[in-house]
XYZ file of C-alpha atoms in Angstrom:
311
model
C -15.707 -15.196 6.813
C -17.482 -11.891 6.424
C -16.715 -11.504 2.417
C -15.472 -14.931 1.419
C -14.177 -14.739 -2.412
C -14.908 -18.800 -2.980
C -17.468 -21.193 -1.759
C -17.801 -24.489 -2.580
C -21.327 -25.799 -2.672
C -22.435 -29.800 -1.632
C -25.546 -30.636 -3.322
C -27.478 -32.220 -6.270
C -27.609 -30.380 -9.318
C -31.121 -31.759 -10.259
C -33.303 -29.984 -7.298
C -33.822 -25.936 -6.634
C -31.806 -25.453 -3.430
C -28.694 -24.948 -6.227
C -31.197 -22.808 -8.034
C -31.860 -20.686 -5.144
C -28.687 -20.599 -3.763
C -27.008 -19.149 -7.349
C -29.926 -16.563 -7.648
C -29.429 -15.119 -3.745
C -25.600 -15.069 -4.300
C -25.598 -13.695 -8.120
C -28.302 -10.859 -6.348
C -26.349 -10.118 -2.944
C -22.845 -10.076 -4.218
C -21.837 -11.398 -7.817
C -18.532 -11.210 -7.314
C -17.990 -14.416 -5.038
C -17.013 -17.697 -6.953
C -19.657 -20.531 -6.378
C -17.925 -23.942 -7.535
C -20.453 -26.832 -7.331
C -19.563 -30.201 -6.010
C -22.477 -32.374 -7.492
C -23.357 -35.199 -5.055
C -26.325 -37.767 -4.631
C -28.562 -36.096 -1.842
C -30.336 -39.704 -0.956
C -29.907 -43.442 -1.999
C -27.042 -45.672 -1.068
C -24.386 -43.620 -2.758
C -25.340 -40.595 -1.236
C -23.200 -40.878 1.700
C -20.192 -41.849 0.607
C -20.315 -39.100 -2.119
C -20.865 -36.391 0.437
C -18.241 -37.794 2.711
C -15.939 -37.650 -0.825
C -17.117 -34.153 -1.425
C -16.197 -32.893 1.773
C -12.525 -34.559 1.929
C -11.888 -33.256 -1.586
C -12.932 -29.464 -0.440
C -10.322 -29.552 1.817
C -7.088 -30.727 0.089
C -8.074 -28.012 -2.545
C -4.943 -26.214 -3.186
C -4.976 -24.503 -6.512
C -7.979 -22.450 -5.449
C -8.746 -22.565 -2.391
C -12.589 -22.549 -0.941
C -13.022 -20.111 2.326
C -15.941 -21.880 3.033
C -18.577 -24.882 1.817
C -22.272 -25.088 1.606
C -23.799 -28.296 2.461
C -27.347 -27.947 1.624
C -30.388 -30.135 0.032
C -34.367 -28.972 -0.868
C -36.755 -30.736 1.895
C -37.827 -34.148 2.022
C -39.581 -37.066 3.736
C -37.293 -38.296 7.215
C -35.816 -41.172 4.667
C -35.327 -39.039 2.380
C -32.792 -36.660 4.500
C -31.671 -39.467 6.218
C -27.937 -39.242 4.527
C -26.994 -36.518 6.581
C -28.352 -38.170 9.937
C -25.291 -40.886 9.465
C -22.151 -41.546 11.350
C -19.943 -40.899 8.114
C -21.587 -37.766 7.000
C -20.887 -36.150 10.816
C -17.661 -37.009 11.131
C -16.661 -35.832 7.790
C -18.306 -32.490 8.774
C -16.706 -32.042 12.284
C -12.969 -33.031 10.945
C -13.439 -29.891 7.812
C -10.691 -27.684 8.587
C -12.981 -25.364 6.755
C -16.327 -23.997 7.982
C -19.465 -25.657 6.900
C -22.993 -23.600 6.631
C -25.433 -26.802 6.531
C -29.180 -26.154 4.993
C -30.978 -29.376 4.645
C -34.699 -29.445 4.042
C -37.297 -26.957 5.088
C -36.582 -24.866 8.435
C -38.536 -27.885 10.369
C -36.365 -30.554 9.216
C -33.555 -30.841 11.600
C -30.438 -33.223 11.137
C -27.648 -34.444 12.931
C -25.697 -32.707 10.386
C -27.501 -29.404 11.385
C -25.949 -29.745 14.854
C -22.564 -30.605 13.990
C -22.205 -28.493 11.437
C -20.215 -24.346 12.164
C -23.608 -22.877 10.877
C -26.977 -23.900 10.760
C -29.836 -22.039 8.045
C -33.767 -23.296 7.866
C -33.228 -23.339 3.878
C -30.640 -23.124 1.005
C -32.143 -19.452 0.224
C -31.617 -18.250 3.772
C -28.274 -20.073 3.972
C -26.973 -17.809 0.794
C -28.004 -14.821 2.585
C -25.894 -15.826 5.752
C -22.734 -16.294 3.472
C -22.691 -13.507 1.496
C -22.325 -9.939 2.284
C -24.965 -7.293 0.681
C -23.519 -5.823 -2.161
C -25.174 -2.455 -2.185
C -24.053 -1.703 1.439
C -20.852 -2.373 0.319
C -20.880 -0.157 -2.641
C -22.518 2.696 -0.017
C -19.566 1.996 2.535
C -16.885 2.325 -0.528
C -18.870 5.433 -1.882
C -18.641 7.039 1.500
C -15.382 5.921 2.600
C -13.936 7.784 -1.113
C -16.053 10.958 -0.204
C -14.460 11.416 2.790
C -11.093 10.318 1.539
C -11.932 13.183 -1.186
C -11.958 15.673 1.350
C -9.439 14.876 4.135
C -6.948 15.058 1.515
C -8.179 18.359 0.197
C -8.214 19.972 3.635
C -4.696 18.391 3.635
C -3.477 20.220 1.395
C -4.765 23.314 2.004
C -3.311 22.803 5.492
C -0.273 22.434 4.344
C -0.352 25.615 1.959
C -0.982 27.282 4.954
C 1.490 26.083 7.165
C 3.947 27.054 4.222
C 2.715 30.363 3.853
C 3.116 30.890 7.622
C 6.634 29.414 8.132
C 7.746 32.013 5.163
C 6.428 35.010 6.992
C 7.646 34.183 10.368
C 11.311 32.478 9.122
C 14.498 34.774 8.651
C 16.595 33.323 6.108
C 19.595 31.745 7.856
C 22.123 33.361 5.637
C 20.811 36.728 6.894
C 21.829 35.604 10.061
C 24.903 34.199 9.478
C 25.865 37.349 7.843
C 24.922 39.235 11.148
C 27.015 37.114 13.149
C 30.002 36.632 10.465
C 29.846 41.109 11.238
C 29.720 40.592 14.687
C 32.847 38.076 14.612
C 34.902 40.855 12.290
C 33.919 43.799 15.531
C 34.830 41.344 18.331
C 38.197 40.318 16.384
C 38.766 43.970 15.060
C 37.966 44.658 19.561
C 40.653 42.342 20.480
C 43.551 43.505 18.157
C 42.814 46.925 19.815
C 43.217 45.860 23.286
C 46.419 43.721 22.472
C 47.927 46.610 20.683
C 47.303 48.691 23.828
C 48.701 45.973 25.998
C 51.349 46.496 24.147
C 51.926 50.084 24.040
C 51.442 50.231 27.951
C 54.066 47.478 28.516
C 56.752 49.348 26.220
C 55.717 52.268 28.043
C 56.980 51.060 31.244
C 59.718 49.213 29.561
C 61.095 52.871 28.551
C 61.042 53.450 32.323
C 62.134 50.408 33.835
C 65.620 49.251 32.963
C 65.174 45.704 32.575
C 67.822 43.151 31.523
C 66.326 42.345 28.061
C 62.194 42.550 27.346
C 63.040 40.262 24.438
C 61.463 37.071 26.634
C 58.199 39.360 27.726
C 57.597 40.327 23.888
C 57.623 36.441 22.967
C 55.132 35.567 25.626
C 52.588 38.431 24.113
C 53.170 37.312 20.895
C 52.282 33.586 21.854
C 49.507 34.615 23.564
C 48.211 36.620 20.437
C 48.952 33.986 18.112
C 47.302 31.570 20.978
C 44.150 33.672 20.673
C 43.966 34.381 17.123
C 44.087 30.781 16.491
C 41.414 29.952 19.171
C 38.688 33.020 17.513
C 39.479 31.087 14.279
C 38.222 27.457 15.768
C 35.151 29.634 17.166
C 34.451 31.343 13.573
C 34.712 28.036 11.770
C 32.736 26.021 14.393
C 29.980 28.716 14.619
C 29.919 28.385 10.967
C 29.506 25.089 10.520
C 26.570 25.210 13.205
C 24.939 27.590 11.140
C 25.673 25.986 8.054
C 23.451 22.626 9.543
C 20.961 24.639 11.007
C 20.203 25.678 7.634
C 20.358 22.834 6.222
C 17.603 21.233 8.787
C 15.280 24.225 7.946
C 15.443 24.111 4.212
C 14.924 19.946 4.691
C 11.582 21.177 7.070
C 10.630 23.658 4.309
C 10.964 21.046 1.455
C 9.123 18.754 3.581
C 5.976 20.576 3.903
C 6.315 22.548 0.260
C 3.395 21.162 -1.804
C 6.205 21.090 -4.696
C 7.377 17.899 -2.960
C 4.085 16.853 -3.632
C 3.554 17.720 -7.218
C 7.092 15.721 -7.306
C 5.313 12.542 -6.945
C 2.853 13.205 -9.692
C 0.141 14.951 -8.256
C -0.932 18.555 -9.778
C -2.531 21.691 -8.133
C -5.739 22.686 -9.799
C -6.770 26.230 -9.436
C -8.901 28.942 -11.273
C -7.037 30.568 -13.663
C -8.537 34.019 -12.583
C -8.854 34.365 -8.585
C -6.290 31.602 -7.852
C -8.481 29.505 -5.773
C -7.332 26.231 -5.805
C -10.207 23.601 -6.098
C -10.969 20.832 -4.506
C -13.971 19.286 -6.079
C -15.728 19.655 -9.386
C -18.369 21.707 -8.371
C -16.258 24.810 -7.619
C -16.001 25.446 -11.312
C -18.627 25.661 -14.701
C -17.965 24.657 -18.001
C -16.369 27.165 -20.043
C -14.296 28.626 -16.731
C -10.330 28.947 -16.700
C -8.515 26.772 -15.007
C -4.703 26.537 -14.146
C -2.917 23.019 -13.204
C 0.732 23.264 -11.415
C 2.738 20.361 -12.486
C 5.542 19.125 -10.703
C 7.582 21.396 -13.888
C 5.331 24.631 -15.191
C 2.040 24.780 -15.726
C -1.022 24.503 -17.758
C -4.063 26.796 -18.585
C -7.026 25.280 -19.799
C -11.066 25.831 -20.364
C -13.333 23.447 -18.889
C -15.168 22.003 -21.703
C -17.335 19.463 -19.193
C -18.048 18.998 -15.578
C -17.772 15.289 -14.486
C -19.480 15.100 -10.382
C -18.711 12.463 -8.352
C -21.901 11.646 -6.264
């Protein structure tokens, strides 16, 4: 693993490859857990303990290990000859987890070496290969948080923006609705005109025309009017209630992108108290300058009594 968080390291605590190992890992990145797993290196015991050590790595539950270092200072061919036998290998290529093996100098080569996920000449160099460098990581984090810094400043400024321009170019919908509500009173104000001079016209020619009774004719009109009224009443409530949710969706897109909604969530707008400019880093303003902070309810005026820069 690229940044493992626990190792588990096979080896004698009596020779320096622990010593080395501890001071490469405490100097490359101090924050991964060594746990040592003290075993005989050479002798008859030696075998059996490593074979022990590795099984036991494994079937560690409470804490798990990520991945284990099986390592051992150099040596005479008998004296590395542990890690040459059947029992040692086998243990090595059933680990679920992967093994980095450094045994001896970077001539001595076992049979452990080769079976082994990972091979290193020496314990030092094997402690470099399983550790990540600290100060590249702190560089990556440092940069990753300046540019963080920033997107979200030009974020917001965007946004401000965008606000600013959807208030100049947007009509407020109840302006509108008024409009049309006017235009509704002319059209129905239109159509009682023209039924009152249907009307007139037809008793016009009724005073000419002897008919047998226009009592049936006058009830048809007045259906029809009350037919029509009824139907410019279904348009007027229906137009309405479209206007109604069209409103509704703009004032949701305007709440959306207010920075209020924002500030709602605990965030504050930070901007000098005398031009307004809101600020996005620490250098934009001196010690003993006026500043103003929007909270999500009022606001605060303050004098900047220190600068703090974030490299």
């Amino acid at each position: 693993p690229a940044m493992p968080s626990h190792i588990a390291v096979i080896t004698s605590t009596q020779g320096a490859a622990i010593r080395d190992v501890i001071s490469v890992v405490r100097r490359r990145f101090p924050a991964v857990r060594l746990s040592i797993l003290p075993v005989q290196v050479q002798g008859e015991e030696s075998v059996a303990q490593i074979v022990e050590a590795l099984r036991f790595a494994n079937l560690y539950r409470k804490d798990p290990f990520d991945l284990v270092l099986l390592t051992r200072g150099g040596g005479s061919l008998e004296d590395l000859w542990s890690f040459n036998t059947e029992p040692v290998a086998r243990a090595i290529s059933a680990s679920r987890l992967p093994i980095v093996a450094a045994i001896g100098h970077e001539s001595d080569v076992s049979i452990s070496d080769f079976v082994a996920d990972l091979r290193a000449p020496t314990p030092s160099a094997a402690a470099e290969l399983i550790t990540p460098d600290g100060e590249v990581i702190t560089d990556q984090l440092n940069s990753l948080k300046r540019r963080l810094k920033l997107s979200v400043g030009q974020k917001m400024q965007d946004d401000l923006r965008e606000v600013g321009h959807l208030k100049r170019r947007l009509r407020h919908p109840a302006h509108h609705l008024n409009e049309l509500t006017q235009r509704l009173d002319d059209l129905e104000g239109r159509l009682n005109r023209s039924v009152q001079n249907i009307l007139s016209r037809g008793q016009s020619r009724l005073s000419t025309v002897h008919l047998p009774s226009p009592t049936a004719a006058l009830a048809s009109r007045r259906q029809r009017l009350a037919n029509l009224q009824e139907k410019l009443k279904i348009v007027e409530q229906n137009h309405r209630r479209d206007m109604q949710a069209r409103f509704a969706r703009v004032s949701g897109k305007l709440d959306a992108l207010s920075p209020l909604a924002t500030l709602q969530r605990g965030f504050a707008i930070v901007s000098n108290a005398e031009t307004g400019k809101v600020l996005l880093n620490s250098e934009e303003i001196n010690t003993g300058d006026r500043i103003k902070t929007r909270l999500n309810k009022g606001s605060v005026v303050a004098t900047v009594i220190e600068r703090e820069d974030t490299p």
